[in-house]
Coordinates of C-alpha atoms and ligand atoms in Angstrom, one line a residue:
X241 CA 241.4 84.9 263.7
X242 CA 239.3 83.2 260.8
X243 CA 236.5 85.9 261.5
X244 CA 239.4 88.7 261.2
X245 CA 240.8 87.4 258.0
X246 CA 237.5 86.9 256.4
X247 CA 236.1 90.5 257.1
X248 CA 239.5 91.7 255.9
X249 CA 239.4 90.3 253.0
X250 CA 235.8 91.5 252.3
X251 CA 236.9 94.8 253.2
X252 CA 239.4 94.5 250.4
X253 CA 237.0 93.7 248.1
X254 CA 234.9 96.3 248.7
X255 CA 237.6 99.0 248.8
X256 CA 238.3 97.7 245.7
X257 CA 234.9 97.9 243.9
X258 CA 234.0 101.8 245.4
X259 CA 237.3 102.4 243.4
X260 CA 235.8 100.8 240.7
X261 CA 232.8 102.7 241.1
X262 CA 234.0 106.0 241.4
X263 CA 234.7 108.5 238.2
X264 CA 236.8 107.5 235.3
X265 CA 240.1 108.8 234.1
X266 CA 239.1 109.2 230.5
X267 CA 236.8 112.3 231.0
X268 CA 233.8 111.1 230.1
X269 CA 231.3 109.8 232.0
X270 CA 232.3 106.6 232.6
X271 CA 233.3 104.5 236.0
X272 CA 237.0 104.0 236.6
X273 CA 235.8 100.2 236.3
X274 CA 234.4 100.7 232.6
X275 CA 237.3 102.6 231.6
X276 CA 240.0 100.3 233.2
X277 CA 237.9 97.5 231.2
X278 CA 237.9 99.6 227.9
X279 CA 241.4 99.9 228.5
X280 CA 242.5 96.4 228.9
X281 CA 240.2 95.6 225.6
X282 CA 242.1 97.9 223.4
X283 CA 245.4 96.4 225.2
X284 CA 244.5 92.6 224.6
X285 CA 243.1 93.4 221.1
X286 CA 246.0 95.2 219.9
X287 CA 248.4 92.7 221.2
X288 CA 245.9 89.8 219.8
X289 CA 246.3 91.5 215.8
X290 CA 250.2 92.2 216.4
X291 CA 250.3 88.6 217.1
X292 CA 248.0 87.6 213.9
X293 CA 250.4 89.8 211.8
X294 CA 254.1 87.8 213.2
X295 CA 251.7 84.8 212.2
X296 CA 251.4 86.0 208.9
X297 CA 255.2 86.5 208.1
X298 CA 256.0 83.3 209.6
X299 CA 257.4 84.4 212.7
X300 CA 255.6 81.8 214.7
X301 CA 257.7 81.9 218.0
X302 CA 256.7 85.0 218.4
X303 CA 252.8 84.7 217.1
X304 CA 252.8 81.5 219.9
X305 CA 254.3 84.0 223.0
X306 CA 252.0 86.6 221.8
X307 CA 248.6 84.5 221.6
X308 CA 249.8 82.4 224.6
X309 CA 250.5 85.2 227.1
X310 CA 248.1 87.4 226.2
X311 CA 244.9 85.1 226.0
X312 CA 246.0 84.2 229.5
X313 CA 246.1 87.3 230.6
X314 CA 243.1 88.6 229.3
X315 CA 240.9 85.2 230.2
X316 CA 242.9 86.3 233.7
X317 CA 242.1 90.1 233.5
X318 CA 238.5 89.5 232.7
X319 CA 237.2 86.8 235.4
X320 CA 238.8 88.6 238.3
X321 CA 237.3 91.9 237.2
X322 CA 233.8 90.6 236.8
X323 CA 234.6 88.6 239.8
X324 CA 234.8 91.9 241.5
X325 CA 232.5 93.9 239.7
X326 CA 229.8 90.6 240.4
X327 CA 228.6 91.8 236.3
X328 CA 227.6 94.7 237.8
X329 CA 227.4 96.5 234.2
X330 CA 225.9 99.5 234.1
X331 CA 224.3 98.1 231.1
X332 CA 222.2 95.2 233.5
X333 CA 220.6 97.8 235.5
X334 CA 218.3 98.4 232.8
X335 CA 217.4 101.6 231.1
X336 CA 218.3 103.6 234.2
X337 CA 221.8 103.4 233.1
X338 CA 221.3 105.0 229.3
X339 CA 220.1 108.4 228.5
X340 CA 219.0 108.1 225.0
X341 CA 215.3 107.6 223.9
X342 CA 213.5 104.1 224.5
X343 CA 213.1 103.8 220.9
X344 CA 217.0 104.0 220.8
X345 CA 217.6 102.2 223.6
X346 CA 215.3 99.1 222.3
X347 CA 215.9 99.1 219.1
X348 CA 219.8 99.8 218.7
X349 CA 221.4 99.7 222.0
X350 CA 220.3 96.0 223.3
X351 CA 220.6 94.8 220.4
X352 CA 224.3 96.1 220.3
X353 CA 224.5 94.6 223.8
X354 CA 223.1 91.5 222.9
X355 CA 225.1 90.8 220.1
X356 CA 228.3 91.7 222.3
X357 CA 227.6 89.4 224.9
X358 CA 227.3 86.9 222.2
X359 CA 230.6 87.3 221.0
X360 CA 232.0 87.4 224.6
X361 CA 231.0 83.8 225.3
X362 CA 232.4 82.3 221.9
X363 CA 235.3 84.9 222.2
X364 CA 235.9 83.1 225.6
X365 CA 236.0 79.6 224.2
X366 CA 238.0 80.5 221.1
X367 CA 240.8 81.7 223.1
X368 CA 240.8 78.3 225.3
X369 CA 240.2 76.0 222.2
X370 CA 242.9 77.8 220.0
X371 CA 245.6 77.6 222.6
X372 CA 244.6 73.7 223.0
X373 CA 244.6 73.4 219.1
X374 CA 247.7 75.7 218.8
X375 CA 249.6 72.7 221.4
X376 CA 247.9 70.5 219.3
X377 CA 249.0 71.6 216.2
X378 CA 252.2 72.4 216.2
X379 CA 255.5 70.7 216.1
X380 CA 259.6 71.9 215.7
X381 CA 261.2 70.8 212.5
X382 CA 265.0 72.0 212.7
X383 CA 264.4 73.8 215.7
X384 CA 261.3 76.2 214.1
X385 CA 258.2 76.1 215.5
X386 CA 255.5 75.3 212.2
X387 CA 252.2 74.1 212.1
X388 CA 252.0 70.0 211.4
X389 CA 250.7 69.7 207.8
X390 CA 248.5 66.6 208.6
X391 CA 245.4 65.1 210.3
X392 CA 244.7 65.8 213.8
X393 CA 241.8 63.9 214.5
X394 CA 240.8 63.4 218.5
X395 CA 238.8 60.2 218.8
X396 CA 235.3 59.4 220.8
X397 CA 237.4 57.3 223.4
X398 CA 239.6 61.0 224.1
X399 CA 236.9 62.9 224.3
X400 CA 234.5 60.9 226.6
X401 CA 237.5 60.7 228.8
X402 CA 237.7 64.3 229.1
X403 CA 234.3 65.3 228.7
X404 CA 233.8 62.7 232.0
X405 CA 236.9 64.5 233.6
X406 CA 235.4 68.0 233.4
X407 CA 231.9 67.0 234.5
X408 CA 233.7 65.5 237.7
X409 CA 235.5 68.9 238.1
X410 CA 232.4 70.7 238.1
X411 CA 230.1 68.4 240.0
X412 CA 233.0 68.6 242.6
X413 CA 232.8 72.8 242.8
X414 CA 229.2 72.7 242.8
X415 CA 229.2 70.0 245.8
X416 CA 231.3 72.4 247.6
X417 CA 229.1 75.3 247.2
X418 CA 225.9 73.8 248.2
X419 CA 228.9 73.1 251.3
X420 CA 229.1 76.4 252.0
X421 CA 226.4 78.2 250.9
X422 CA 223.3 75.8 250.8
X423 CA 221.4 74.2 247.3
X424 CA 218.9 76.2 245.0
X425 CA 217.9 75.6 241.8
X426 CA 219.4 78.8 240.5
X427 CA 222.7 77.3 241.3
X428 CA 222.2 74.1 240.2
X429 CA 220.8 75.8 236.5
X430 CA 224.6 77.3 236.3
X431 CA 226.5 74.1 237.0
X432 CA 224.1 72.0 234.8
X433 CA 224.2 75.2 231.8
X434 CA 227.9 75.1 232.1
X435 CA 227.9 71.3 231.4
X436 CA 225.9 71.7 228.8
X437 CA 227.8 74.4 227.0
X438 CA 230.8 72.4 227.1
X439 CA 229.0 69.5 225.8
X440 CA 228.0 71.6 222.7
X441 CA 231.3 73.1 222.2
X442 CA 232.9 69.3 221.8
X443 CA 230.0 68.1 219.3
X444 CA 230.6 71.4 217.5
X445 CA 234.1 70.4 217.9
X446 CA 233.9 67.0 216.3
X447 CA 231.8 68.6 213.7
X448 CA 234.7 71.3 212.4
X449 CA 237.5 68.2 212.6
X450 CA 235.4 66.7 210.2
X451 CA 234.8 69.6 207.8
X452 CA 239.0 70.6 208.2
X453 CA 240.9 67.5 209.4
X454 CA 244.1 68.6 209.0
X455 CA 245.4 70.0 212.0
X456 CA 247.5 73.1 209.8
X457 CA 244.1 74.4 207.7
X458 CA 242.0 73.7 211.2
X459 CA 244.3 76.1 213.0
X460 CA 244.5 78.7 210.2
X461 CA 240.5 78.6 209.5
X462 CA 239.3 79.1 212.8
X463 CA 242.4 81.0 213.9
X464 CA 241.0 83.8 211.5
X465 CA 237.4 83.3 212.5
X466 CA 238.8 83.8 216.3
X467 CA 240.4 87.3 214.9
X468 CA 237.3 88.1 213.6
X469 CA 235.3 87.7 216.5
X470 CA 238.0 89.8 218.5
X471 CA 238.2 92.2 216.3
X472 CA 234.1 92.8 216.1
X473 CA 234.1 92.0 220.0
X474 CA 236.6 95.3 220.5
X475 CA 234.2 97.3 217.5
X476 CA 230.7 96.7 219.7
X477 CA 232.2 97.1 222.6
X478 CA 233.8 100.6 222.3
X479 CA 230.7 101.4 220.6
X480 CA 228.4 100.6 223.9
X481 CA 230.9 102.2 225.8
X482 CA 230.3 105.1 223.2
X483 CA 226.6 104.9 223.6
X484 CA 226.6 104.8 227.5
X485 CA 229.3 106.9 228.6
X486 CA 229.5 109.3 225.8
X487 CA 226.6 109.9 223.5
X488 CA 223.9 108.7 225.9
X489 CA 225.0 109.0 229.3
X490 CA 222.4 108.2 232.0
X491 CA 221.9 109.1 235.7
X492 CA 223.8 106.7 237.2
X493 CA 227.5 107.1 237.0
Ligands
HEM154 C1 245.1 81.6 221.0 C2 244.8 82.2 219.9 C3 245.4 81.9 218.6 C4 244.9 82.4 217.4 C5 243.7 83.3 217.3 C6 245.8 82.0 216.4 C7 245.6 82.3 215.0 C8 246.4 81.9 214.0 C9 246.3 82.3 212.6 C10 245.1 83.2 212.1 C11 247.3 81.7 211.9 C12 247.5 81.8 210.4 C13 248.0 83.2 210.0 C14 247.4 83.5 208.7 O1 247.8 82.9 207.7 O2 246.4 84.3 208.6 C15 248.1 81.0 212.9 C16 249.3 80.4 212.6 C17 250.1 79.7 213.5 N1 249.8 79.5 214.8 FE1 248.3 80.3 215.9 N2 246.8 81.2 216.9 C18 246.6 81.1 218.3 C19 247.4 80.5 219.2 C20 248.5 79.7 218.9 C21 249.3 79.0 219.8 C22 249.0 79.0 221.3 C23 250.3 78.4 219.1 C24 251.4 77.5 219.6 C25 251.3 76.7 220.7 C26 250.1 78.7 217.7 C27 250.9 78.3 216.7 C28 250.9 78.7 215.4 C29 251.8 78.4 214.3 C30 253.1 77.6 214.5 C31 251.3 79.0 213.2 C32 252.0 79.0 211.8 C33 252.8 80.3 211.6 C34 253.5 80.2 210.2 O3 252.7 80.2 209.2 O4 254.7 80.0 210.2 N3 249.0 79.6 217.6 N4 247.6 81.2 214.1

């Protein structure tokens, strides 16, 4: 019964990444996977700037549904695709994968790739800090959702307590992995890299309260910043896609 349902379930997963796997439907020479992702990019990005613009004209129910749904979406979207696709990029599999010159392929194209990874991981933490902040932030004065116009400081007590909180969450997952599927150091480099990047992201947290400590500017600042780093995220992304699939494909795919 357990064996049954376990097998099934990979058996799922694996129908699920040959479809991945096989041809696109954009007629290049991309994998259905690397256009579905291209896809769901352009998607989340446009939704991301229509929601920048309601911000602009004050329409901030709608700019907080917007950002809201579709960061959750998208932070939903991507982890259960690379989930499936185990960051199976094309891109990983070294030069195998592009068809240009090495010269190229060194000297433009990993540095393109490099650079959009990058931006993936603070693109990632941007879109869980700004919905925090954007909780944080806000407040209803006759019924209209506004930004509050004054300091929103978090204090070393808070975020001990929460920094303490996390490190419990993750010591607990990696406890049950080593469970299930036995300790190595590779593993224990993740757990410890993830702590450690979260550690960062507070003291660069308590850093940017001090430069912009009201809550309104904070939220408006790095609100843009976060735009910008989409909006560059969606610009190197379709341009390896451009490179890989297009301009340079390679033999595999
Ligand atoms: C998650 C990503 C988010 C980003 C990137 C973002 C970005 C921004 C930006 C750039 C502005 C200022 C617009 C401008 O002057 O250029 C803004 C305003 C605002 N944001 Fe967000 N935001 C996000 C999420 C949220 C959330 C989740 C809420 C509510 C819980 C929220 C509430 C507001 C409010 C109330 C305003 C003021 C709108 C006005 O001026 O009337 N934001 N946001």
């Amino acid at each position: 019964m357990l064996l049954s349902k376990v097998f099934g379930r990979n058996r799922k997963k694996v129908d699920m990444s040959e479809w991945l796997r096989e041809p696109g439907f954009a007629g290049t020479h991309a994998t259905m996977g690397a256009d579905v992702s291209q896809l769901m990019a352009t998607v989340f990005t446009m939704l991301f700037v229509v929601g920048w613009i309601q911000a602009k004209k004050g329409k901030a129910d709608g700019h907080h549904w917007l950002m809201l749904g579709g960061m959750v979406a998208m932070l939903a979207f991507f982890t259960s695709y690379y989930l499936f696709r185990q960051l199976g990029v094309l891109a990983f599999e070294g030069k195998e994968g592009f068809g240009g010159s090495q010269a190229l392929y060194d000297g433009v194209f990993v540095p393109l790739l490099t650079f959009h990874i990058i931006l993936v991981v603070i693109g990632l933490i941007m879109a869980i800090y700004m919905i925090v902040l954007g909780f944080r932030a806000q407040m209803f004065a006759n019924g209209k959702r506004m930004l509050r116009n004054e300091m929103l400081q978090t204090t070393w007590k808070r975020i001990g307590i929460i920094f303490g909180s996390i490190t419990v969450i993750v010591l607990g997952l990696f406890a049950t992995r080593v469970a299930s599927a036995g300790f190595s150091l590779g593993k224990l480099s993740v757990y410890v890299g993830l702590l450690a990047l979260i550690g960062i992201v507070f003291g660069v947290e308590v850093t940017i309260q001090r430069i912009w400590p009201n809550g309104e500017r904070r939220h408006r600042v790095l609100g843009r910043f976060t735009m910008a780093v989409y909006c560059i995220l969606f610009l190197t992304g379709s341009m390896t896609y451009a490179m890989l699939y297009i301009l340079y494909p390679g033999k595999i795919g």
